[in-house]
Coordinates of C-alpha atoms in Angstrom, one line a residue:
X1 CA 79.6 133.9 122.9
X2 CA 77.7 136.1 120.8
X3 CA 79.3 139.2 122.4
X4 CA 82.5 137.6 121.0
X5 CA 80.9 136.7 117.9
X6 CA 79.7 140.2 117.2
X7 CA 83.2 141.9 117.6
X8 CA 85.0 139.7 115.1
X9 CA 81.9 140.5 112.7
X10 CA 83.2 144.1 113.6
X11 CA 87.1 142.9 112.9
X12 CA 85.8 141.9 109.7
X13 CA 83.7 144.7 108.5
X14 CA 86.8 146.6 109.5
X15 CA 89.1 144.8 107.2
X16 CA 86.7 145.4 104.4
X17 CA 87.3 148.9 105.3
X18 CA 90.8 148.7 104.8
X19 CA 90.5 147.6 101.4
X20 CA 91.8 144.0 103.0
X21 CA 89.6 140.8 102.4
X22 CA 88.1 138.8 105.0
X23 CA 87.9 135.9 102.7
X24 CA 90.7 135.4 99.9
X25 CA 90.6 133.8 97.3
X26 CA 94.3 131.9 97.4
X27 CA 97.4 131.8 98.7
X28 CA 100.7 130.0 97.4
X29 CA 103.1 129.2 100.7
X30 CA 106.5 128.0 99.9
X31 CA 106.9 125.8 103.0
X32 CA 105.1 123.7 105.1
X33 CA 106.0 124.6 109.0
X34 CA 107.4 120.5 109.7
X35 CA 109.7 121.3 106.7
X36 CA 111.1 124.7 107.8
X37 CA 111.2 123.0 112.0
X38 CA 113.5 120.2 109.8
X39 CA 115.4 121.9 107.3
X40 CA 116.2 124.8 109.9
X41 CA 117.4 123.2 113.2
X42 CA 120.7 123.8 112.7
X43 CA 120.0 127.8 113.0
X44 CA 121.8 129.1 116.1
X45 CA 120.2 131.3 119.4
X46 CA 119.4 135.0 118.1
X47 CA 120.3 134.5 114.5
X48 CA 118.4 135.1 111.3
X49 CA 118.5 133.3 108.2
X50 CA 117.5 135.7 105.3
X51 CA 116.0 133.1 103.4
X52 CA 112.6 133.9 101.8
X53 CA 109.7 132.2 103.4
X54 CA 105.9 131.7 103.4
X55 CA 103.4 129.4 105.6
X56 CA 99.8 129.7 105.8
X57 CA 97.6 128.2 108.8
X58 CA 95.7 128.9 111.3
X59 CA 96.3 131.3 114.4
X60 CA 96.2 129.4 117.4
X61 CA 98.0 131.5 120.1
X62 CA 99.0 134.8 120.4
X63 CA 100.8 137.9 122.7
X64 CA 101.2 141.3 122.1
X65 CA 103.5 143.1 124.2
X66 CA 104.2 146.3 122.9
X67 CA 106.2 146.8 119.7
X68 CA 107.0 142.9 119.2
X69 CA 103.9 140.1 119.3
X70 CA 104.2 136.3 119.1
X71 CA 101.7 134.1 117.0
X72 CA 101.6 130.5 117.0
X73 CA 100.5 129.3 113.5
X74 CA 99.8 125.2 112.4
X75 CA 99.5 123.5 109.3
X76 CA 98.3 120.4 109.0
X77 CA 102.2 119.3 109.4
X78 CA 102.6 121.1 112.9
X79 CA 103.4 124.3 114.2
X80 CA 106.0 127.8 113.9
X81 CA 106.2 130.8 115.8
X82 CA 105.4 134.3 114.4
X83 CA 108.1 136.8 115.6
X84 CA 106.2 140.1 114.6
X85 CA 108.5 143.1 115.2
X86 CA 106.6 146.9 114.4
X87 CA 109.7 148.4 112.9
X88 CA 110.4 145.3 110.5
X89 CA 107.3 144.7 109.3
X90 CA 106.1 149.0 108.8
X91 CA 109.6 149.2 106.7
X92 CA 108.7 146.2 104.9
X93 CA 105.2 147.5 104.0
X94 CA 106.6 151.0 103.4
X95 CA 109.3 149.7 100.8
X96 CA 106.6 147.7 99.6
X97 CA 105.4 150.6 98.2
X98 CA 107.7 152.1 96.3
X99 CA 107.3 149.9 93.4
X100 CA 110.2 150.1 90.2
X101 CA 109.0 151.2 86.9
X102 CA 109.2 147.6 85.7
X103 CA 106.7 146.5 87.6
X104 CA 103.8 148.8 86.4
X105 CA 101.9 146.6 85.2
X106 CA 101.7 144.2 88.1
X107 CA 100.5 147.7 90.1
X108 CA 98.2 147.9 88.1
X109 CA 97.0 144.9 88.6
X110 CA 97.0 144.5 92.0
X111 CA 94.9 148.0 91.9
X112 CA 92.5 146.7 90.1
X113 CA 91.6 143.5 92.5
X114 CA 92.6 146.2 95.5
X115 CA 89.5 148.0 93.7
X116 CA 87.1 145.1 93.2
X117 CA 87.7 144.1 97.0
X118 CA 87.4 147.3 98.3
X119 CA 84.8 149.5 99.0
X120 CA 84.3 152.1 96.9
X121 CA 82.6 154.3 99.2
X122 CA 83.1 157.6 101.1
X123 CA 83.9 155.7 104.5
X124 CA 87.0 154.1 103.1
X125 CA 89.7 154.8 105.3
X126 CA 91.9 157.4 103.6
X127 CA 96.0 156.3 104.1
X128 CA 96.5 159.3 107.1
X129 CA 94.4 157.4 109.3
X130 CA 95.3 154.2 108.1
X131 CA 96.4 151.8 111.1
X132 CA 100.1 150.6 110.7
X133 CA 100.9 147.2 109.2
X134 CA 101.6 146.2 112.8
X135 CA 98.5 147.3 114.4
X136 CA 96.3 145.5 112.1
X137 CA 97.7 142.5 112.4
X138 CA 97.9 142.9 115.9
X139 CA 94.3 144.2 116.7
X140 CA 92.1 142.5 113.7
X141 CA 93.5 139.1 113.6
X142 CA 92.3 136.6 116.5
X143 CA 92.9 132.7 117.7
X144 CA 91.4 131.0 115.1
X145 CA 92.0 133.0 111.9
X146 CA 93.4 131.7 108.7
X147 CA 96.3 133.9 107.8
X148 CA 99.3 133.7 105.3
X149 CA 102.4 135.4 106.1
X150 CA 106.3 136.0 104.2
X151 CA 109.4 136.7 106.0
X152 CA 112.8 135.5 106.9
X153 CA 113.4 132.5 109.3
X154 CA 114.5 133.7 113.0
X155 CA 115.3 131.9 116.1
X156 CA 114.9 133.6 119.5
X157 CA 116.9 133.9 122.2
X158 CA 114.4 131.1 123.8
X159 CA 115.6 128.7 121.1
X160 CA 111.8 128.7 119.3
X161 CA 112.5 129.0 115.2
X162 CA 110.1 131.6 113.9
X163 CA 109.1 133.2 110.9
X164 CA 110.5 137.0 111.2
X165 CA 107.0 138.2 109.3
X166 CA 107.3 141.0 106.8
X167 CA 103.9 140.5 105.0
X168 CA 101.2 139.2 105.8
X169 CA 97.4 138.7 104.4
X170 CA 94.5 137.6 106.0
X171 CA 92.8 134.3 104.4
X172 CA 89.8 133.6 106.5
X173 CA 88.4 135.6 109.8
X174 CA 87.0 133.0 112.4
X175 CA 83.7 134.4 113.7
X176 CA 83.9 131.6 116.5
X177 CA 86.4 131.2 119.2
X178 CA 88.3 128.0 119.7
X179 CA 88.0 126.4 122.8
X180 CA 90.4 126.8 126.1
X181 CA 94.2 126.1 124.0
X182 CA 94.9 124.3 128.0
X183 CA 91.8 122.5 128.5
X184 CA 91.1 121.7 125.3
X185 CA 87.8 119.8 124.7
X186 CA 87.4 118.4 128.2
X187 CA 83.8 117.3 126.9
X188 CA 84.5 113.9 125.3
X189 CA 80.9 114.0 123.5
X190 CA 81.6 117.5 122.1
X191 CA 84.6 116.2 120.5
X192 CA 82.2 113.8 118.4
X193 CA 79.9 116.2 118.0
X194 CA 82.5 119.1 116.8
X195 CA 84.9 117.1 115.3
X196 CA 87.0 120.3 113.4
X197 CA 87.3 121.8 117.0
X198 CA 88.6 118.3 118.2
X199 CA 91.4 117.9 115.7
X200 CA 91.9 121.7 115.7
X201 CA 93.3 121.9 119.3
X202 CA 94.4 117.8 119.7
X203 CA 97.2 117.0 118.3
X204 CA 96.1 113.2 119.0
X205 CA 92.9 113.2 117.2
X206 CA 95.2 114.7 114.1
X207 CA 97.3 111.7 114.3
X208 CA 94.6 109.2 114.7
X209 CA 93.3 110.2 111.1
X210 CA 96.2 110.4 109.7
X211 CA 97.3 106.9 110.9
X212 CA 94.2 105.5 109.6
X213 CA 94.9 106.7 106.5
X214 CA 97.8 105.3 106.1
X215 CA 96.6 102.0 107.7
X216 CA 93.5 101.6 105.1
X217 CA 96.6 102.9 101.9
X218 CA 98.8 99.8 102.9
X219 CA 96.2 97.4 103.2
X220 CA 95.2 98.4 99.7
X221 CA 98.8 98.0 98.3
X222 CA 99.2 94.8 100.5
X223 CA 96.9 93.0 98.7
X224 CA 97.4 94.9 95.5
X225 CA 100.7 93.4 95.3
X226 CA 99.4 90.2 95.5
X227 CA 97.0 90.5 92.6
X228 CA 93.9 91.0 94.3
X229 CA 91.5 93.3 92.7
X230 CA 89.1 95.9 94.5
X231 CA 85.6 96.1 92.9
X232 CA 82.9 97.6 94.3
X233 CA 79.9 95.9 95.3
X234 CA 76.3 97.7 95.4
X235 CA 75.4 99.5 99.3
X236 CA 71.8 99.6 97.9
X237 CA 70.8 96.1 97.8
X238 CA 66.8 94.1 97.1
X239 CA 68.4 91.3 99.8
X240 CA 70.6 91.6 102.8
X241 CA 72.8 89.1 103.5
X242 CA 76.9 88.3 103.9
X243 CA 76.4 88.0 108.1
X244 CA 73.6 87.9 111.0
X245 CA 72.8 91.7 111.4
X246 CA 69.2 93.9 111.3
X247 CA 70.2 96.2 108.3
X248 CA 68.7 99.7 107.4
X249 CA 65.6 99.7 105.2
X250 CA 65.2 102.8 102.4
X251 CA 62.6 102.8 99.4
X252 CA 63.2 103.5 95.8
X253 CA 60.9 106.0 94.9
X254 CA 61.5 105.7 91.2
X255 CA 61.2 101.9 91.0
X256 CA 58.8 101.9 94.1
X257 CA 61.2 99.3 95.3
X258 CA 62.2 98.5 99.2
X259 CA 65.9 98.4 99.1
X260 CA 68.3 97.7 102.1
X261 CA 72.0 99.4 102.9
X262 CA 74.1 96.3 102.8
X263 CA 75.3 94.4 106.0
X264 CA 77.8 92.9 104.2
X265 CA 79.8 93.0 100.7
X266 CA 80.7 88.8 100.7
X267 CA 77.8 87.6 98.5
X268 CA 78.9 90.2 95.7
X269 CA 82.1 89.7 96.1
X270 CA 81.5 85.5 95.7
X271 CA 79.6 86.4 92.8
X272 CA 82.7 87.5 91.0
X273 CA 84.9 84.5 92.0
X274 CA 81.6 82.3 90.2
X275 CA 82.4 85.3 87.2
X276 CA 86.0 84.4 86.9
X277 CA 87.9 86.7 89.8
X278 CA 90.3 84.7 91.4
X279 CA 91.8 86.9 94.0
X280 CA 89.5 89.9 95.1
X281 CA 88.1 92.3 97.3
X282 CA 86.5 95.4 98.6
X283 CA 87.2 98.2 101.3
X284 CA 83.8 100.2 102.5
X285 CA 81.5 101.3 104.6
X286 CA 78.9 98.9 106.2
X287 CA 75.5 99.3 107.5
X288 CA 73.8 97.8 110.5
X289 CA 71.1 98.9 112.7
X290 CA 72.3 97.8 115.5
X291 CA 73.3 99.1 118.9
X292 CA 76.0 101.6 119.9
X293 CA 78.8 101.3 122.1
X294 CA 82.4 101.6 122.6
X295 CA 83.1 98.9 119.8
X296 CA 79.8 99.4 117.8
X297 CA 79.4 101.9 115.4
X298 CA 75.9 101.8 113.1
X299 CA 78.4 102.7 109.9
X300 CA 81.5 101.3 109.6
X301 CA 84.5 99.8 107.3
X302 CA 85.3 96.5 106.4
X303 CA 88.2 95.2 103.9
X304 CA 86.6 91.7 102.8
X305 CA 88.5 89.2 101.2
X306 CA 88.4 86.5 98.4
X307 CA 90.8 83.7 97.1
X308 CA 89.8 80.9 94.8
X309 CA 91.5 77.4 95.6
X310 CA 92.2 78.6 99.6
X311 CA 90.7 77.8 102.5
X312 CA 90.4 79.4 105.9
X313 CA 94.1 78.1 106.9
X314 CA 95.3 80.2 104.3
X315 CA 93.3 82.9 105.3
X316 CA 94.9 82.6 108.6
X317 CA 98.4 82.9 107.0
X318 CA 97.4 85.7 105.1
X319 CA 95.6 87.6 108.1
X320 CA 98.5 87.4 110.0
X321 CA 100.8 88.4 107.2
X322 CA 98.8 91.3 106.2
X323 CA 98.0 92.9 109.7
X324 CA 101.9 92.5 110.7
X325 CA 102.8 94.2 107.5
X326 CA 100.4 97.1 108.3
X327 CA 101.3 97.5 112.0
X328 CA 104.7 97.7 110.8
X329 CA 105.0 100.2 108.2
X330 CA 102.2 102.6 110.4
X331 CA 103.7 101.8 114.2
X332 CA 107.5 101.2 112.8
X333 CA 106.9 97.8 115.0
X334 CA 105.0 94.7 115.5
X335 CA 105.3 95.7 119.0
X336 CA 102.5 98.1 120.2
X337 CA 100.7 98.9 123.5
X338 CA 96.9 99.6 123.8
X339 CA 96.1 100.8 127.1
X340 CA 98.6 100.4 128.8
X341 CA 99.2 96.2 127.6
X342 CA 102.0 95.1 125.3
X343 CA 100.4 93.3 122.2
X344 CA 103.3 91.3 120.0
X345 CA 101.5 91.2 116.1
X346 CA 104.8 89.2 115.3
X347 CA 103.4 86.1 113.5
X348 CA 102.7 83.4 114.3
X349 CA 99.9 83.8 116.8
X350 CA 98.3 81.5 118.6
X351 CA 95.2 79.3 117.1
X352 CA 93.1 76.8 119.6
X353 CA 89.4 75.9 118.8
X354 CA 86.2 77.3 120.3
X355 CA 85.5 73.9 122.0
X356 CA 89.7 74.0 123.6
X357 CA 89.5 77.7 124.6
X358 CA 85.5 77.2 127.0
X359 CA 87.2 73.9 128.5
X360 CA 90.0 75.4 129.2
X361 CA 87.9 78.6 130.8
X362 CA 84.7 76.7 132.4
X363 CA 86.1 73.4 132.5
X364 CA 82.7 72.1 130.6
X365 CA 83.5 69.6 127.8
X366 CA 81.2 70.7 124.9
X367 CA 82.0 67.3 122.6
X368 CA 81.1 65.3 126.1
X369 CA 77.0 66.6 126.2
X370 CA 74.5 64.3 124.7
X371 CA 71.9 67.1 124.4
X372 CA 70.8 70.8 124.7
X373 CA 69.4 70.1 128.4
X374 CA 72.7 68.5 129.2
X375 CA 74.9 71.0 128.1
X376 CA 72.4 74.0 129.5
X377 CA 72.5 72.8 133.1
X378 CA 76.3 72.2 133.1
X379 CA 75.9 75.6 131.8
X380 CA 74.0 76.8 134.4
X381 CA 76.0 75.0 137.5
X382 CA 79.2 76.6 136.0
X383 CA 77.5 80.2 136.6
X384 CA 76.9 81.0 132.6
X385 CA 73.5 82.7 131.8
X386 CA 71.4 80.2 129.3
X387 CA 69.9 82.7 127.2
X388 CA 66.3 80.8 125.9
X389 CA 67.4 82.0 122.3
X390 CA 70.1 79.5 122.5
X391 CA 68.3 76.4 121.4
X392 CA 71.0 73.6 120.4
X393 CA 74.4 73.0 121.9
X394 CA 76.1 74.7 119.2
X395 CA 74.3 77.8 120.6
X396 CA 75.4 77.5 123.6
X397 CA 79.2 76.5 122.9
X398 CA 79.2 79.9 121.1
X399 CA 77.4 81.7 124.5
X400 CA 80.1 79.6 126.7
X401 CA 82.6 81.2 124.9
X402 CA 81.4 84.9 124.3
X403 CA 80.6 84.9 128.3
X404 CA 84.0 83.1 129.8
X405 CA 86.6 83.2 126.7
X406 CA 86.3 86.3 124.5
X407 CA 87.5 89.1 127.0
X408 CA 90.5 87.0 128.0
X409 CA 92.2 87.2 124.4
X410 CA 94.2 90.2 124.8
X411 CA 97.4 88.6 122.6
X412 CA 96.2 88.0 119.0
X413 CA 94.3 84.4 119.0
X414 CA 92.9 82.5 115.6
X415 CA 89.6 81.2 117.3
X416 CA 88.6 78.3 115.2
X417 CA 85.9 75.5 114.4
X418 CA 82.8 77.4 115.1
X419 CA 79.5 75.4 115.3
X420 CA 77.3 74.9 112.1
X421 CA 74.5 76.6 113.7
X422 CA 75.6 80.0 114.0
X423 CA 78.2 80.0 110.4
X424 CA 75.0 79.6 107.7
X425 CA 77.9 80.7 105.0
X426 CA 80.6 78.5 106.2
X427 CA 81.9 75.1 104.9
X428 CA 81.2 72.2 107.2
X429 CA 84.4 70.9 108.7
X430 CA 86.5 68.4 106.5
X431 CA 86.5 65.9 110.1
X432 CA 84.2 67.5 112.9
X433 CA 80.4 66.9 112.3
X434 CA 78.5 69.8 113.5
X435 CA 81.3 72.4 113.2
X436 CA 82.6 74.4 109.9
X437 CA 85.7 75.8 109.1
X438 CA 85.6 79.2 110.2
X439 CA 87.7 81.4 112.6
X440 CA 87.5 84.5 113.7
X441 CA 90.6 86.9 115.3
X442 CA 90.3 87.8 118.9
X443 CA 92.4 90.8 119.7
X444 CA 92.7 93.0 123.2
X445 CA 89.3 90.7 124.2
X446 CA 87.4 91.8 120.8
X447 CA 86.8 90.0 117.1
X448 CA 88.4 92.2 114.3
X449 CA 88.4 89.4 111.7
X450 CA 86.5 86.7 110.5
X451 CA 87.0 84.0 108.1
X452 CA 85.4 80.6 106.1
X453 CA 86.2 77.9 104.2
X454 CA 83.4 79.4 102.3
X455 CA 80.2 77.6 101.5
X456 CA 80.3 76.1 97.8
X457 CA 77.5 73.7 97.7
X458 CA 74.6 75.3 96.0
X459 CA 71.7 73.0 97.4
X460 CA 73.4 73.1 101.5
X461 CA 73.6 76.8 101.1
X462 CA 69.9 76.9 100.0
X463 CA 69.1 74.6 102.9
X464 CA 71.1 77.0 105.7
X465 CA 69.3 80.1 104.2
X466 CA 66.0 78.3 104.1
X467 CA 66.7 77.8 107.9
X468 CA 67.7 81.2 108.7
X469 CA 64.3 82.4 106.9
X470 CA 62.3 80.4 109.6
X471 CA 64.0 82.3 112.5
X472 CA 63.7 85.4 110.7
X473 CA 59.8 84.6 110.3
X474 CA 60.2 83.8 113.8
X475 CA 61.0 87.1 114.8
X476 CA 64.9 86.9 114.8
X477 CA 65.5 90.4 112.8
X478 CA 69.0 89.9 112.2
X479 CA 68.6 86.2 110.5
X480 CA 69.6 86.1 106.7
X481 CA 66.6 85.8 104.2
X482 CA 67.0 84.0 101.2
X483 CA 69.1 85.8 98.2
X484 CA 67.4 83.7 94.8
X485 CA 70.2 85.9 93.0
X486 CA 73.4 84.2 94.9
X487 CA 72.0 81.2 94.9
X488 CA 71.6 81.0 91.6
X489 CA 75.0 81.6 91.2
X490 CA 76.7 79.0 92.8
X491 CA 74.5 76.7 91.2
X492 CA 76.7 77.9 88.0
X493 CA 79.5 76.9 90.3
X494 CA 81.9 78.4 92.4
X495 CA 85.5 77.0 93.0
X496 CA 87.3 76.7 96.5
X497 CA 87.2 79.7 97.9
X498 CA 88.9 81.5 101.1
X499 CA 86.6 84.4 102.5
X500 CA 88.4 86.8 105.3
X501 CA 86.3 89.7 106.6
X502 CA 88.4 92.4 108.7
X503 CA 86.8 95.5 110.7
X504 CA 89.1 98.1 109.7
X505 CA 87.5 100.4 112.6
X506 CA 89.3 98.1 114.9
X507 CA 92.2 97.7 113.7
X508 CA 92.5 101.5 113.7
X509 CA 91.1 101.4 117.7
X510 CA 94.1 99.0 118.2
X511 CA 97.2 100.4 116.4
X512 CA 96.1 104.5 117.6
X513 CA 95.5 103.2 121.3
X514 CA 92.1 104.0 120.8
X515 CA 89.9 103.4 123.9
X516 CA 86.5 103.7 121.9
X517 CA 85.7 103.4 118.2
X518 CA 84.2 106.8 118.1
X519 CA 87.6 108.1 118.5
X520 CA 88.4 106.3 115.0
X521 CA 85.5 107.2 113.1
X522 CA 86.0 110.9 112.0
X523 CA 81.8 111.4 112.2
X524 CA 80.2 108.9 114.7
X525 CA 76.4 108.3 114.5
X526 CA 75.1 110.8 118.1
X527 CA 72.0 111.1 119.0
X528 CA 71.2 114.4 118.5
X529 CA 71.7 117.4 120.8
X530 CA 68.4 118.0 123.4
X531 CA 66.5 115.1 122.3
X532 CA 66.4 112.5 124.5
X533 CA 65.4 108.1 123.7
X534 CA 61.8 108.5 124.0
X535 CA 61.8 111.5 121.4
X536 CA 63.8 108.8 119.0
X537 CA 61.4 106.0 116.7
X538 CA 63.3 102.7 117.1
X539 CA 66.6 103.8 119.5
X540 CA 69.5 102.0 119.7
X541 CA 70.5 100.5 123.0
X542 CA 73.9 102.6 124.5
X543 CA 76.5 100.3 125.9
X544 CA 79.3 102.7 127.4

C-alpha cells in the first residue's frame, strides 16, 4: 500500500512539474453524466454528436490500449465512458494553442495563474520534452482521481455513449487506491468504518442515502402541510426524560453543571402545546447509552409528534396516512419487499390489543390472573422466561408479548392498550383499569412507532414519575427521574393532546431493504479499530 502510495505522490509531484495542479481550485461542468445517458440515448452505433460537453467525477476504471484509452467516470448521478483518442485530443491541445488576437487578454491571464501554479524553477519541464496531452492523462491519472474533462458526445461501436474528451484537467489526485471495482468491500465492518469507500464503489449504499433523504424531506412536507410546526427542542438537557432509556451524562464546565444528551424530545415538545402550539413537532437525533445491535444504534433520529384535542386513535390515522404517503412518493408503491417478504403499507392496517395478540400466541388469558404468582407460573408452564424484574402482571403481559408476539408482526400491526406500569407518560384508558391508551407500530417483527393519549393530569403525572424515581433509586438506570420543570407546566395546563414518536432509522431499514440499521446510518457508533471490550470503560453489549 505504501509502495502504491508513494508512486502517486510521484504522479503528483510530476504534475506540478508540468505546470498542471494536483489540487484545483474549481471547475464549472455543463452536464451531469444521468443527464447526458438521458438526453442522448437516441444517438446511433459509431456516431458522434458535436455537441459541446463537460462532466467532472471521479475515475473509477480505466484501459489503455495503445493510441485510444477508456475511463469510466461517476457523478453523484451515475456514470459515462471516456473515449480518449491520441490524435483527437493532441490536435485539440495543439489548436488550443494558437490563440486569436481577441483573446489576449484571457492568455494572459491564464499565464499568470499557469505562473502562480507552476514552478518557477530550473527543473520545469521545457515544451520539447513535454509528454503529449495523451500520455499524461494516460500515465499520471489513476482509479480514484478527480478529473474534469470537455469534449463531444460519442457512442461506440459497443453501444456505450461516451464523452469523445478533447480537454481535460486534473481536479484532485487520490493518494489511496480504491478497493477491488469486482469485490468491492467484501468486509461488511469496513464499510462502516470507511464509509466514502462504501458509497464510492456501491451503488446501493448511494441509493440508501439518497432515499433517506428524501424519506426524512417528505415527512417534513407531510406534516408541514398540515400546519404542524418543527421547533427544536434542547439535546443538552439538566433532566432526562420523554421514554425508559440510560442516557449519556456530559458536564458543563462553564456553569459546572451535569447535563445529559436527551433520550427523548416529548416533554419539550408538550411544553409548547401548554405555550400555545397546537400542532407540532421535531426531527433529530437521539441519545441513549444503550446497547448495539442490528436495530440499536447509540445515536439515532426520531420525528415526534404533537396535536392538541387528539388522541392516540387519531394518531393511528395519521401514522398510517403519513408512512403510506412517504413509502409512496420514495418506493412509487405502498407495496415493498424487505428481505425477501412482501409488506402492503396500504392503509388500513390491522390494530388488536396487547392482551388479544399473547392469547392469541400463548393461549394465556392476561385479564383471567388474580395475581403476579398466578400469571408467572402460567407463564412459566407456557415455556416464557419470568424475568425477576418483572414484578406485577402488567410486567409480565408486556414480557408475554415481547417473547411470543413481537417477531410474528411482519405486516404493519397498531399494538394497543399497553399496561399502566410500563407507559409512566400515557393516559389511563377511558374503560380498561390498569391499561392506558397507548400503541405502538410493529413492522417486519420490530416497533418503529409509538404513540399516547398523552398524560394531562398534573398531580397523576407527578405520582408516575415519583414511582419511576423509586426504581431508579433502586438501581433501574433507565427509569425516568423527576422533571420539576414539566411538571410545572402542566400544572398551568395542557389540553388534549395526541403524542406519536417514529424511529426514522427504521423506517429507512424498511423502505431500502435494509438488513441492519448500520446500513442506514451514514456513521454508526464502532468500537474502535484494535481495541478490544475489556480495553472499553462501560461497553455496550453486541447483539448481531
Amino acid at each position: 500500500m505504501s509502495e502504491l502510495r508513494d508512486t502517486r505522490l510521484e504522479k503528483a509531484k510530476a504534475l506540478k512539474e508540468l505546470g498542471l495542479a494536483p489540487y484545483a481550485l474549481n471547475y464549472d461542468p455543463s452536464h451531469r453524466t444521468a443527464t447526458l445517458q438521458s438526453d442522448h440515448a437516441d444517438l446511433a452505433k459509431g456516431e458522434e454528436r458535436d455537441v459541446q460537453v463537460s462532466v467532472a467525477g471521479r475515475v473509477l476504471t480505466r484501459r489503455v490500449m495503445g493510441k485510444l484509452a477508456f475511463f469510466t467516470l461517476a457523478d453523484e448521478s451515475g456514470t459515462i465512458q471516456l473515449y480518449i483518442e491520441k490524435a483527437s485530443l493532441e490536435a485539440a491541445a495543439s489548436s488550443a494553442q494558437e490563440i486569436a488576437p481577441e483573446d489576449k487578454a484571457v492568455e494572459e491571464k491564464a499565464a499568470q495563474a499557469k505562473a502562480v501554479e507552476a514552478k518557477a524553477s530550473e527543473d520545469q519541464v521545457s515544451e520539447a520534452s513535454r509528454p503529449s496531452a495523451f500520455v499524461q492523462l494516460t500515465t499520471l491519472v489513476d482509479a480514484g482521481d478527480w478529473i474534469g474533462v470537455s469534449g463531444i458526445l460519442r457512442r461506440t461501436d459497443r453501444g456505450e455513449l461516451s464523452v469523445k474528451v478533447l480537454q481535460w484537467q486534473m481536479l484532485s489526485k487520490s493518494l489511496q487506491p480504491l478497493p477491488d471495482k469486482w469485490h468491492g468491500l467484501a468486509d461488511v465492518e469496513k464499510r462502516y468504518r470507511q464509509r466514502y469507500l462504501d458509497l464510492i464503489v456501491t451503488p446501493q449504499s448511494r441509493e440508501t442515502f439518497r432515499r433517506r433523504a428524501l424519506m426524512v424531506s417528505a415527512i417534513r412536507r407531510w406534516l408541514d402541510e398540515r400546519n404542524f410546526l418543527e421547533i427544536d427542542t434542547p439535546v443538552l438537557q439538566s433532566e432526562a426524560g420523554g421514554a425508559e432509556a440510560r442516557p449519556f451524562i456530559t458536564h458543563h464546565n462553564t456553569l459546572d453543571l451535569p447535563l445529559y444528551l436527551r433520550i427523548a424530545t416529548e416533554l419539550h415538545l408538550k411544553r409548547l402545546v401548554v405555550g400555545g402550539f397546537e400542532r407540532v413537532y421535531e426531527l433529530g437525533r437521539i441519545f441513549r447509552n444503550e446497547g448495539v445491535s442490528t436495530r440499536h444504534n447509540p445515536e439515532f433520529t426520531t420525528v415526534e409528534v404533537y396535536q392538541a384535542y387528539a388522541d392516540y386513535i387519531d394518531m393511528m390515522d395519521l401514522t398510517e396516512q403519513l408512512i403510506a404517503s412517504v413509502c409512496q412518493q420514495v418506493c412509487g408503491s405502498t407495496r415493498i419487499t424487505y428481505q425477501g417478504t412482501e409488506i402492503d403499507l396500504t392503509p388500513s392496517w390491522r390494530r388488536a390489543t396487547m392482551h388479544e395478540l399473547v392469547l392469541e400466541a400463548t393461549g394465556l388469558d392476561f385479564n383471567a390472573f388474580a395475581d403476579h404468582s398466578e400469571a408467572a407460573l402460567a407463564m412459566d408452564a407456557a415455556g416464557l422466561e419470568v424475568p425477576k424484574a418483572a414484578d406485577s402482571v402488567g410486567r409480565l403481559l408486556n414480557e408475554a408479548f415481547e417473547q411470543a408476539v413481537e417477531a410474528t408482526l411482519i405486516q404493519p400491526t397498531f399494538v394497543t392498550d399497553y399496561p399502566i406500569e410500563i407507559s409512566p407518560l400515557a393516559r389511563p384508558h377511558r374503560s380498561k383499569p390498569g391499561m392506558v391508551e397507548r400503541f405502538e407500530l410493529f413492522m417486519v417483527g420490530r416497533e418503529t412507532a409509538n404513540a399516547f393519549s398523552e398524560l394531562i393530569d398534573p398531580l397523576d403525572q407527578r405520582q408516575r414519575l415519583e414511582a419511576q424515581q423509586l426504581r431508579r433509586q433502586a438501581g433501574d438506570l433507565e427509569a425516568h427521574g423527576v422533571d420539576e420543570d414539566f411538571l410545572q407546566a402542566l400544572e398551568v395546563g395542557m389540553p388534549p393532546t395526541g403524542g406519536l414518536g417514529i424511529g426514522i432509522d427504521r423506517l429507512v431499514m424498511l423502505l431500502t431493504d435494509s438488513p441492519s440499521i448500520r446500513d442506514v446510518i451514514a456513521f454508526p457508533l464502532l468500537r474502535p479499530e484494535n481495541r478490544t471490550s475489556t480495553d472499553l470503560p462501560g461497553t455496550v453489549t453486541v447483539d448481531n
